[in-house]
Amino acid sequence: MKESGLQMYLKNISMENINTALVAYLANLDMVAKTFPEIAENIVKEFSDQRTHLKLIASENYCSLSVQAAMGNLLTDKYAEGYPEHRYYGGCQNIDAIESAAAEEAKLLFGAEYAYVQPHAGADANITAYWAILSAKIEMPALEKIGEMNVSNLTEQQWEALRQKLGNQKLMGLDYYSGGHLTHGYRQNISARMFQTCSYTVDKKTGLLDYDQIEEQALKEKPLILLAGYSAYPRSINFRKFKEIAEKAGAVLMVDMAHFAGLVAGKVFTGDEDPVRWADIVTTTTHKTLRGPRGALILCKKEFADVVNKGCPLVLGGPLPHMMAAKAIAFREAQSKAYQDYAHQVRDNARALADAAMKLGMRLQTGGTDNHLMLIDVQPFGLTGRQAETAMTQCGITLNRNALPFDPNGAWFTSGLRIGTPAVTTLGMKEPEMQEIAEMIYAVLKATKPAKTKSGGQSRTHVEIDSKVKIKTEQKVKDLLKRFVLYPELDLELLKRIYIR
């Protein structure tokens, strides 16, 4: 019988030198490979790619091995629809304990009145929050008015009247092309089909939010929900001002802090820049800057706790207990001094990278950053965002193209690159490395041209990169990542020898 990877490792190592993290990974991969070796192979290939490519995607990070371990166990086998002490399945006492612990850790971390840790993704969290607000502000008052709180007892006419009212409310969020998220009212997303949307934009000249303009628009539109937050906006937000605007307009203030939750948890954003202090409902993913598992979270005032708890059956399916366990670990990790230092370094690195990029002559949206991300305008290089992204990928730098405000190239090809510092900061990089990264990005952009097609036109996807620059950049990436190693506890060469055929 062929030896397993774990057996091979243990046979060649003394007991006092055993690497427990590597043992756990080998045991996990052995079980995967026994049933489906190609999957184990691709897991190791992905690890290899992430260790050898510079990750600058603003929405990605590296969670701890402890968080990863919590996701791969028998908790995944348990159904637990409902919420703690109120389940639709028996035998949920352990899940109740895990979910309650995760919620308490989240409340402690963010200073929130209530936490709901079930959402599977940021989009799920936003849709759940929308419906919670609709339930609290539209459905409940309508039911009280007719004296019937159970919708199952409504007549067909009463139900249809309520349904029409629920589907005729306004959402006012940041326009997708100004840095808002798909779920903030983009017409290709369900959010724009649930609501009448009246998006606000950034100022055309400065690229910044104009609070006076937002207030004027909110007072005119009177939205049910005033939504703040972003997917690609490089500045901090004054949530006290948003709260004042919401109160004047009679709106519920909701904040999507998916991108910058780690900067809130790490006390980078405090006071007026802390959305949990000012908003009625806050949603976030638990990865990105928060450095936890793929998943999401809702924080809210106690007023909304009961309706948020009804995320299942309202929107969500059954919660994922193994993911809630991983979230609990991430929330506790984020309460440490080391995490706060990390969060501040994320912003310091972003500012250093932005400053270095601008000194080299690159044009940045809003002329810099206050958070973890920046947007580089690649039009001066004669490229689309997609071409620039392709060139970077070919040189070992992983990032994503992004639309700029009022982008002439639209959402697919775009005119910009979005660059973030959470992942490289997790690896331990600081300001000197940001200078190196800026120089690499600039060199590749300068050395890239759209590829000529046979017909003599120009492709909007394919590129030609100066071979010397490409080789030099690949080597610089390799050298940099040798100094800052992803999961140094894991022996990548051993894993490749065992699982890659």
mmCIF file with all atom_site columns, N, CA and C in Angstrom, residues 397-455:
data_model
loop_
_atom_site.group_PDB
_atom_site.id
_atom_site.type_symbol
_atom_site.label_atom_id
_atom_site.label_alt_id
_atom_site.label_comp_id
_atom_site.label_asym_id
_atom_site.label_entity_id
_atom_site.label_seq_id
_atom_site.pdbx_PDB_ins_code
_atom_site.Cartn_x
_atom_site.Cartn_y
_atom_site.Cartn_z
_atom_site.occupancy
_atom_site.B_iso_or_equiv
_atom_site.pdbx_formal_charge
_atom_site.auth_seq_id
_atom_site.auth_comp_id
_atom_site.auth_asym_id
_atom_site.auth_atom_id
_atom_site.pdbx_PDB_model_num
ATOM 1   N N  . ILE A 1 397 ? 1.932   39.577 -10.586 1.00 0.00 ? 397 ILE A N  1
ATOM 2   C CA . ILE A 1 397 ? 1.254   40.493 -9.666  1.00 0.00 ? 397 ILE A CA 1
ATOM 3   C C  . ILE A 1 397 ? -0.247  40.319 -9.837  1.00 0.00 ? 397 ILE A C  1
ATOM 4   N N  . THR A 1 398 ? -0.935  39.915 -8.774  1.00 0.00 ? 398 THR A N  1
ATOM 5   C CA . THR A 1 398 ? -2.365  39.641 -8.830  1.00 0.00 ? 398 THR A CA 1
ATOM 6   C C  . THR A 1 398 ? -3.143  40.831 -8.278  1.00 0.00 ? 398 THR A C  1
ATOM 7   N N  . LEU A 1 399 ? -3.956  41.440 -9.138  1.00 0.00 ? 399 LEU A N  1
ATOM 8   C CA . LEU A 1 399 ? -4.819  42.542 -8.727  1.00 0.00 ? 399 LEU A CA 1
ATOM 9   C C  . LEU A 1 399 ? -6.044  42.537 -9.631  1.00 0.00 ? 399 LEU A C  1
ATOM 10  N N  . ASN A 1 400 ? -6.903  43.518 -9.519  1.00 0.00 ? 400 ASN A N  1
ATOM 11  C CA . ASN A 1 400 ? -8.077  43.521 -10.403 1.00 0.00 ? 400 ASN A CA 1
ATOM 12  C C  . ASN A 1 400 ? -8.326  44.898 -10.995 1.00 0.00 ? 400 ASN A C  1
ATOM 13  N N  . ARG A 1 401 ? -8.859  44.870 -12.217 1.00 0.00 ? 401 ARG A N  1
ATOM 14  C CA . ARG A 1 401 ? -9.267  46.102 -12.876 1.00 0.00 ? 401 ARG A CA 1
ATOM 15  C C  . ARG A 1 401 ? -10.497 46.649 -12.172 1.00 0.00 ? 401 ARG A C  1
ATOM 16  N N  . ASN A 1 402 ? -10.726 47.938 -12.302 1.00 0.00 ? 402 ASN A N  1
ATOM 17  C CA . ASN A 1 402 ? -11.871 48.542 -11.638 1.00 0.00 ? 402 ASN A CA 1
ATOM 18  C C  . ASN A 1 402 ? -12.303 49.786 -12.395 1.00 0.00 ? 402 ASN A C  1
ATOM 19  N N  . ALA A 1 403 ? -13.608 49.982 -12.478 1.00 0.00 ? 403 ALA A N  1
ATOM 20  C CA . ALA A 1 403 ? -14.129 51.192 -13.114 1.00 0.00 ? 403 ALA A CA 1
ATOM 21  C C  . ALA A 1 403 ? -13.763 52.414 -12.280 1.00 0.00 ? 403 ALA A C  1
ATOM 22  N N  . LEU A 1 404 ? -13.485 53.500 -12.966 1.00 0.00 ? 404 LEU A N  1
ATOM 23  C CA . LEU A 1 404 ? -13.289 54.791 -12.322 1.00 0.00 ? 404 LEU A CA 1
ATOM 24  C C  . LEU A 1 404 ? -14.599 55.571 -12.404 1.00 0.00 ? 404 LEU A C  1
ATOM 25  N N  . PRO A 1 405 ? -14.782 56.592 -11.584 1.00 0.00 ? 405 PRO A N  1
ATOM 26  C CA . PRO A 1 405 ? -16.011 57.390 -11.699 1.00 0.00 ? 405 PRO A CA 1
ATOM 27  C C  . PRO A 1 405 ? -16.221 57.907 -13.120 1.00 0.00 ? 405 PRO A C  1
ATOM 28  N N  . PHE A 1 406 ? -17.442 57.696 -13.615 1.00 0.00 ? 406 PHE A N  1
ATOM 29  C CA . PHE A 1 406 ? -17.827 58.157 -14.956 1.00 0.00 ? 406 PHE A CA 1
ATOM 30  C C  . PHE A 1 406 ? -16.921 57.547 -16.031 1.00 0.00 ? 406 PHE A C  1
ATOM 31  N N  . ASP A 1 407 ? -16.591 56.281 -15.851 1.00 0.00 ? 407 ASP A N  1
ATOM 32  C CA . ASP A 1 407 ? -15.613 55.576 -16.679 1.00 0.00 ? 407 ASP A CA 1
ATOM 33  C C  . ASP A 1 407 ? -16.082 55.431 -18.122 1.00 0.00 ? 407 ASP A C  1
ATOM 34  N N  . PRO A 1 408 ? -15.305 55.899 -19.104 1.00 0.00 ? 408 PRO A N  1
ATOM 35  C CA . PRO A 1 408 ? -15.702 55.766 -20.507 1.00 0.00 ? 408 PRO A CA 1
ATOM 36  C C  . PRO A 1 408 ? -15.623 54.338 -21.017 1.00 0.00 ? 408 PRO A C  1
ATOM 37  N N  . ASN A 1 409 ? -14.874 53.480 -20.324 1.00 0.00 ? 409 ASN A N  1
ATOM 38  C CA . ASN A 1 409 ? -14.701 52.098 -20.758 1.00 0.00 ? 409 ASN A CA 1
ATOM 39  C C  . ASN A 1 409 ? -15.679 51.125 -20.102 1.00 0.00 ? 409 ASN A C  1
ATOM 40  N N  . GLY A 1 410 ? -16.575 51.631 -19.259 1.00 0.00 ? 410 GLY A N  1
ATOM 41  C CA . GLY A 1 410 ? -17.591 50.771 -18.662 1.00 0.00 ? 410 GLY A CA 1
ATOM 42  C C  . GLY A 1 410 ? -17.054 49.842 -17.592 1.00 0.00 ? 410 GLY A C  1
ATOM 43  N N  . ALA A 1 411 ? -17.928 48.929 -17.138 1.00 0.00 ? 411 ALA A N  1
ATOM 44  C CA . ALA A 1 411 ? -17.618 48.070 -15.993 1.00 0.00 ? 411 ALA A CA 1
ATOM 45  C C  . ALA A 1 411 ? -16.805 46.836 -16.347 1.00 0.00 ? 411 ALA A C  1
ATOM 46  N N  . TRP A 1 412 ? -16.730 46.485 -17.643 1.00 0.00 ? 412 TRP A N  1
ATOM 47  C CA . TRP A 1 412 ? -16.013 45.257 -18.025 1.00 0.00 ? 412 TRP A CA 1
ATOM 48  C C  . TRP A 1 412 ? -14.550 45.558 -18.344 1.00 0.00 ? 412 TRP A C  1
ATOM 49  N N  . PHE A 1 413 ? -14.293 46.478 -19.273 1.00 0.00 ? 413 PHE A N  1
ATOM 50  C CA . PHE A 1 413 ? -12.916 46.785 -19.638 1.00 0.00 ? 413 PHE A CA 1
ATOM 51  C C  . PHE A 1 413 ? -12.295 47.770 -18.654 1.00 0.00 ? 413 PHE A C  1
ATOM 52  N N  . THR A 1 414 ? -13.020 48.753 -18.221 1.00 0.00 ? 414 THR A N  1
ATOM 53  C CA . THR A 1 414 ? -12.636 49.754 -17.219 1.00 0.00 ? 414 THR A CA 1
ATOM 54  C C  . THR A 1 414 ? -11.428 50.582 -17.643 1.00 0.00 ? 414 THR A C  1
ATOM 55  N N  . SER A 1 415 ? -11.133 51.577 -16.827 1.00 0.00 ? 415 SER A N  1
ATOM 56  C CA . SER A 1 415 ? -9.967  52.439 -17.067 1.00 0.00 ? 415 SER A CA 1
ATOM 57  C C  . SER A 1 415 ? -9.005  52.428 -15.887 1.00 0.00 ? 415 SER A C  1
ATOM 58  N N  . GLY A 1 416 ? -9.288  51.585 -14.897 1.00 0.00 ? 416 GLY A N  1
ATOM 59  C CA . GLY A 1 416 ? -8.469  51.634 -13.693 1.00 0.00 ? 416 GLY A CA 1
ATOM 60  C C  . GLY A 1 416 ? -8.052  50.295 -13.152 1.00 0.00 ? 416 GLY A C  1
ATOM 61  N N  . LEU A 1 417 ? -7.113  50.353 -12.226 1.00 0.00 ? 417 LEU A N  1
ATOM 62  C CA . LEU A 1 417 ? -6.701  49.200 -11.425 1.00 0.00 ? 417 LEU A CA 1
ATOM 63  C C  . LEU A 1 417 ? -6.999  49.514 -9.965  1.00 0.00 ? 417 LEU A C  1
ATOM 64  N N  . ARG A 1 418 ? -7.566  48.540 -9.254  1.00 0.00 ? 418 ARG A N  1
ATOM 65  C CA . ARG A 1 418 ? -7.772  48.690 -7.813  1.00 0.00 ? 418 ARG A CA 1
ATOM 66  C C  . ARG A 1 418 ? -6.663  47.908 -7.109  1.00 0.00 ? 418 ARG A C  1
ATOM 67  N N  . ILE A 1 419 ? -5.989  48.563 -6.205  1.00 0.00 ? 419 ILE A N  1
ATOM 68  C CA . ILE A 1 419 ? -4.852  47.948 -5.514  1.00 0.00 ? 419 ILE A CA 1
ATOM 69  C C  . ILE A 1 419 ? -5.055  48.085 -4.014  1.00 0.00 ? 419 ILE A C  1
ATOM 70  N N  . GLY A 1 420 ? -4.846  46.988 -3.291  1.00 0.00 ? 420 GLY A N  1
ATOM 71  C CA . GLY A 1 420 ? -5.017  47.000 -1.843  1.00 0.00 ? 420 GLY A CA 1
ATOM 72  C C  . GLY A 1 420 ? -3.831  46.405 -1.119  1.00 0.00 ? 420 GLY A C  1
ATOM 73  N N  . THR A 1 421 ? -3.676  46.791 0.147   1.00 0.00 ? 421 THR A N  1
ATOM 74  C CA . THR A 1 421 ? -2.516  46.360 0.933   1.00 0.00 ? 421 THR A CA 1
ATOM 75  C C  . THR A 1 421 ? -2.801  45.347 2.052   1.00 0.00 ? 421 THR A C  1
ATOM 76  N N  . PRO A 1 422 ? -4.032  44.852 2.253   1.00 0.00 ? 422 PRO A N  1
ATOM 77  C CA . PRO A 1 422 ? -4.257  43.929 3.367   1.00 0.00 ? 422 PRO A CA 1
ATOM 78  C C  . PRO A 1 422 ? -3.397  42.669 3.326   1.00 0.00 ? 422 PRO A C  1
ATOM 79  N N  . ALA A 1 423 ? -3.303  42.009 2.174   1.00 0.00 ? 423 ALA A N  1
ATOM 80  C CA . ALA A 1 423 ? -2.602  40.725 2.101   1.00 0.00 ? 423 ALA A CA 1
ATOM 81  C C  . ALA A 1 423 ? -1.098  40.883 2.271   1.00 0.00 ? 423 ALA A C  1
ATOM 82  N N  . VAL A 1 424 ? -0.508  41.868 1.579   1.00 0.00 ? 424 VAL A N  1
ATOM 83  C CA . VAL A 1 424 ? 0.945   42.034 1.699   1.00 0.00 ? 424 VAL A CA 1
ATOM 84  C C  . VAL A 1 424 ? 1.323   42.485 3.106   1.00 0.00 ? 424 VAL A C  1
ATOM 85  N N  . THR A 1 425 ? 0.416   43.186 3.781   1.00 0.00 ? 425 THR A N  1
ATOM 86  C CA . THR A 1 425 ? 0.683   43.585 5.168   1.00 0.00 ? 425 THR A CA 1
ATOM 87  C C  . THR A 1 425 ? 0.635   42.376 6.085   1.00 0.00 ? 425 THR A C  1
ATOM 88  N N  . THR A 1 426 ? -0.267  41.449 5.825   1.00 0.00 ? 426 THR A N  1
ATOM 89  C CA . THR A 1 426 ? -0.306  40.209 6.595   1.00 0.00 ? 426 THR A CA 1
ATOM 90  C C  . THR A 1 426 ? 1.015   39.452 6.473   1.00 0.00 ? 426 THR A C  1
ATOM 91  N N  . LEU A 1 427 ? 1.643   39.524 5.312   1.00 0.00 ? 427 LEU A N  1
ATOM 92  C CA . LEU A 1 427 ? 2.935   38.858 5.116   1.00 0.00 ? 427 LEU A CA 1
ATOM 93  C C  . LEU A 1 427 ? 4.064   39.549 5.872   1.00 0.00 ? 427 LEU A C  1
ATOM 94  N N  . GLY A 1 428 ? 3.811   40.771 6.353   1.00 0.00 ? 428 GLY A N  1
ATOM 95  C CA . GLY A 1 428 ? 4.824   41.481 7.130   1.00 0.00 ? 428 GLY A CA 1
ATOM 96  C C  . GLY A 1 428 ? 5.492   42.626 6.404   1.00 0.00 ? 428 GLY A C  1
ATOM 97  N N  . MET A 1 429 ? 5.040   42.943 5.195   1.00 0.00 ? 429 MET A N  1
ATOM 98  C CA . MET A 1 429 ? 5.662   44.027 4.440   1.00 0.00 ? 429 MET A CA 1
ATOM 99  C C  . MET A 1 429 ? 5.309   45.376 5.047   1.00 0.00 ? 429 MET A C  1
ATOM 100 N N  . LYS A 1 430 ? 6.261   46.329 4.858   1.00 0.00 ? 430 LYS A N  1
ATOM 101 C CA . LYS A 1 430 ? 6.058   47.683 5.376   1.00 0.00 ? 430 LYS A CA 1
ATOM 102 C C  . LYS A 1 430 ? 6.405   48.707 4.294   1.00 0.00 ? 430 LYS A C  1
ATOM 103 N N  . GLU A 1 431 ? 6.605   49.949 4.703   1.00 0.00 ? 431 GLU A N  1
ATOM 104 C CA . GLU A 1 431 ? 6.765   51.038 3.739   1.00 0.00 ? 431 GLU A CA 1
ATOM 105 C C  . GLU A 1 431 ? 7.872   50.828 2.707   1.00 0.00 ? 431 GLU A C  1
ATOM 106 N N  . PRO A 1 432 ? 9.051   50.320 3.071   1.00 0.00 ? 432 PRO A N  1
ATOM 107 C CA . PRO A 1 432 ? 10.083  50.117 2.042   1.00 0.00 ? 432 PRO A CA 1
ATOM 108 C C  . PRO A 1 432 ? 9.629   49.178 0.921   1.00 0.00 ? 432 PRO A C  1
ATOM 109 N N  . GLU A 1 433 ? 8.879   48.136 1.278   1.00 0.00 ? 433 GLU A N  1
ATOM 110 C CA . GLU A 1 433 ? 8.390   47.211 0.263   1.00 0.00 ? 433 GLU A CA 1
ATOM 111 C C  . GLU A 1 433 ? 7.336   47.856 -0.634  1.00 0.00 ? 433 GLU A C  1
ATOM 112 N N  . MET A 1 434 ? 6.609   48.833 -0.086  1.00 0.00 ? 434 MET A N  1
ATOM 113 C CA . MET A 1 434 ? 5.614   49.520 -0.908  1.00 0.00 ? 434 MET A CA 1
ATOM 114 C C  . MET A 1 434 ? 6.294   50.313 -2.019  1.00 0.00 ? 434 MET A C  1
ATOM 115 N N  . GLN A 1 435 ? 7.460   50.854 -1.729  1.00 0.00 ? 435 GLN A N  1
ATOM 116 C CA . GLN A 1 435 ? 8.230   51.550 -2.762  1.00 0.00 ? 435 GLN A CA 1
ATOM 117 C C  . GLN A 1 435 ? 8.624   50.567 -3.872  1.00 0.00 ? 435 GLN A C  1
ATOM 118 N N  . GLU A 1 436 ? 9.058   49.372 -3.494  1.00 0.00 ? 436 GLU A N  1
ATOM 119 C CA . GLU A 1 436 ? 9.425   48.349 -4.477  1.00 0.00 ? 436 GLU A CA 1
ATOM 120 C C  . GLU A 1 436 ? 8.228   47.974 -5.344  1.00 0.00 ? 436 GLU A C  1
ATOM 121 N N  . ILE A 1 437 ? 7.084   47.804 -4.696  1.00 0.00 ? 437 ILE A N  1
ATOM 122 C CA . ILE A 1 437 ? 5.881   47.401 -5.422  1.00 0.00 ? 437 ILE A CA 1
ATOM 123 C C  . ILE A 1 437 ? 5.448   48.490 -6.399  1.00 0.00 ? 437 ILE A C  1
ATOM 124 N N  . ALA A 1 438 ? 5.498   49.739 -5.957  1.00 0.00 ? 438 ALA A N  1
ATOM 125 C CA . ALA A 1 438 ? 5.118   50.846 -6.841  1.00 0.00 ? 438 ALA A CA 1
ATOM 126 C C  . ALA A 1 438 ? 6.016   50.877 -8.076  1.00 0.00 ? 438 ALA A C  1
ATOM 127 N N  . GLU A 1 439 ? 7.287   50.658 -7.884  1.00 0.00 ? 439 GLU A N  1
ATOM 128 C CA . GLU A 1 439 ? 8.227   50.664 -9.008  1.00 0.00 ? 439 GLU A CA 1
ATOM 129 C C  . GLU A 1 439 ? 7.939   49.522 -9.975  1.00 0.00 ? 439 GLU A C  1
ATOM 130 N N  . MET A 1 440 ? 7.569   48.361 -9.447  1.00 0.00 ? 440 MET A N  1
ATOM 131 C CA . MET A 1 440 ? 7.227   47.227 -10.312 1.00 0.00 ? 440 MET A CA 1
ATOM 132 C C  . MET A 1 440 ? 5.974   47.530 -11.140 1.00 0.00 ? 440 MET A C  1
ATOM 133 N N  . ILE A 1 441 ? 4.953   48.055 -10.474 1.00 0.00 ? 441 ILE A N  1
ATOM 134 C CA . ILE A 1 441 ? 3.698   48.366 -11.178 1.00 0.00 ? 441 ILE A CA 1
ATOM 135 C C  . ILE A 1 441 ? 3.959   49.375 -12.292 1.00 0.00 ? 441 ILE A C  1
ATOM 136 N N  . TYR A 1 442 ? 4.693   50.413 -11.970 1.00 0.00 ? 442 TYR A N  1
ATOM 137 C CA . TYR A 1 442 ? 4.980   51.458 -12.957 1.00 0.00 ? 442 TYR A CA 1
ATOM 138 C C  . TYR A 1 442 ? 5.771   50.891 -14.136 1.00 0.00 ? 442 TYR A C  1
ATOM 139 N N  . ALA A 1 443 ? 6.774   50.079 -13.849 1.00 0.00 ? 443 ALA A N  1
ATOM 140 C CA . ALA A 1 443 ? 7.607   49.513 -14.916 1.00 0.00 ? 443 ALA A CA 1
ATOM 141 C C  . ALA A 1 443 ? 6.782   48.655 -15.866 1.00 0.00 ? 443 ALA A C  1
ATOM 142 N N  . VAL A 1 444 ? 5.870   47.849 -15.311 1.00 0.00 ? 444 VAL A N  1
ATOM 143 C CA . VAL A 1 444 ? 5.049   46.977 -16.159 1.00 0.00 ? 444 VAL A CA 1
ATOM 144 C C  . VAL A 1 444 ? 4.079   47.799 -17.003 1.00 0.00 ? 444 VAL A C  1
ATOM 145 N N  . LEU A 1 445 ? 3.425   48.770 -16.393 1.00 0.00 ? 445 LEU A N  1
ATOM 146 C CA . LEU A 1 445 ? 2.483   49.599 -17.149 1.00 0.00 ? 445 LEU A CA 1
ATOM 147 C C  . LEU A 1 445 ? 3.193   50.340 -18.288 1.00 0.00 ? 445 LEU A C  1
ATOM 148 N N  . LYS A 1 446 ? 4.360   50.845 -17.993 1.00 0.00 ? 446 LYS A N  1
ATOM 149 C CA . LYS A 1 446 ? 5.112   51.594 -18.988 1.00 0.00 ? 446 LYS A CA 1
ATOM 150 C C  . LYS A 1 446 ? 5.585   50.701 -20.129 1.00 0.00 ? 446 LYS A C  1
ATOM 151 N N  . ALA A 1 447 ? 5.816   49.415 -19.817 1.00 0.00 ? 447 ALA A N  1
ATOM 152 C CA . ALA A 1 447 ? 6.360   48.482 -20.816 1.00 0.00 ? 447 ALA A CA 1
ATOM 153 C C  . ALA A 1 447 ? 5.287   47.684 -21.550 1.00 0.00 ? 447 ALA A C  1
ATOM 154 N N  . THR A 1 448 ? 4.018   48.015 -21.321 1.00 0.00 ? 448 THR A N  1
ATOM 155 C CA . THR A 1 448 ? 2.912   47.249 -21.897 1.00 0.00 ? 448 THR A CA 1
ATOM 156 C C  . THR A 1 448 ? 2.201   48.041 -22.984 1.00 0.00 ? 448 THR A C  1
ATOM 157 N N  . LYS A 1 449 ? 1.891   47.342 -24.071 1.00 0.00 ? 449 LYS A N  1
ATOM 158 C CA . LYS A 1 449 ? 1.127   47.940 -25.165 1.00 0.00 ? 449 LYS A CA 1
ATOM 159 C C  . LYS A 1 449 ? 0.008   46.992 -25.575 1.00 0.00 ? 449 LYS A C  1
ATOM 160 N N  . PRO A 1 450 ? -1.113  47.525 -26.055 1.00 0.00 ? 450 PRO A N  1
ATOM 161 C CA . PRO A 1 450 ? -2.166  46.646 -26.588 1.00 0.00 ? 450 PRO A CA 1
ATOM 162 C C  . PRO A 1 450 ? -1.613  45.832 -27.747 1.00 0.00 ? 450 PRO A C  1
ATOM 163 N N  . ALA A 1 451 ? -1.957  44.564 -27.797 1.00 0.00 ? 451 ALA A N  1
ATOM 164 C CA . ALA A 1 451 ? -1.465  43.686 -28.868 1.00 0.00 ? 451 ALA A CA 1
ATOM 165 C C  . ALA A 1 451 ? -2.176  43.996 -30.172 1.00 0.00 ? 451 ALA A C  1
ATOM 166 N N  . LYS A 1 452 ? -1.429  43.989 -31.251 1.00 0.00 ? 452 LYS A N  1
ATOM 167 C CA . LYS A 1 452 ? -2.010  44.205 -32.572 1.00 0.00 ? 452 LYS A CA 1
ATOM 168 C C  . LYS A 1 452 ? -2.723  42.938 -33.034 1.00 0.00 ? 452 LYS A C  1
ATOM 169 N N  . THR A 1 453 ? -3.882  43.104 -33.619 1.00 0.00 ? 453 THR A N  1
ATOM 170 C CA . THR A 1 453 ? -4.603  41.961 -34.184 1.00 0.00 ? 453 THR A CA 1
ATOM 171 C C  . THR A 1 453 ? -4.237  41.817 -35.648 1.00 0.00 ? 453 THR A C  1
ATOM 172 N N  . LYS A 1 454 ? -4.592  40.687 -36.248 1.00 0.00 ? 454 LYS A N  1
ATOM 173 C CA . LYS A 1 454 ? -4.257  40.423 -37.639 1.00 0.00 ? 454 LYS A CA 1
ATOM 174 C C  . LYS A 1 454 ? -4.862  41.451 -38.582 1.00 0.00 ? 454 LYS A C  1
ATOM 175 N N  . SER A 1 455 ? -5.997  41.988 -38.202 1.00 0.00 ? 455 SER A N  1
ATOM 176 C CA . SER A 1 455 ? -6.668  42.961 -39.051 1.00 0.00 ? 455 SER A CA 1
ATOM 177 C C  . SER A 1 455 ? -6.086  44.363 -38.909 1.00 0.00 ? 455 SER A C  1
#
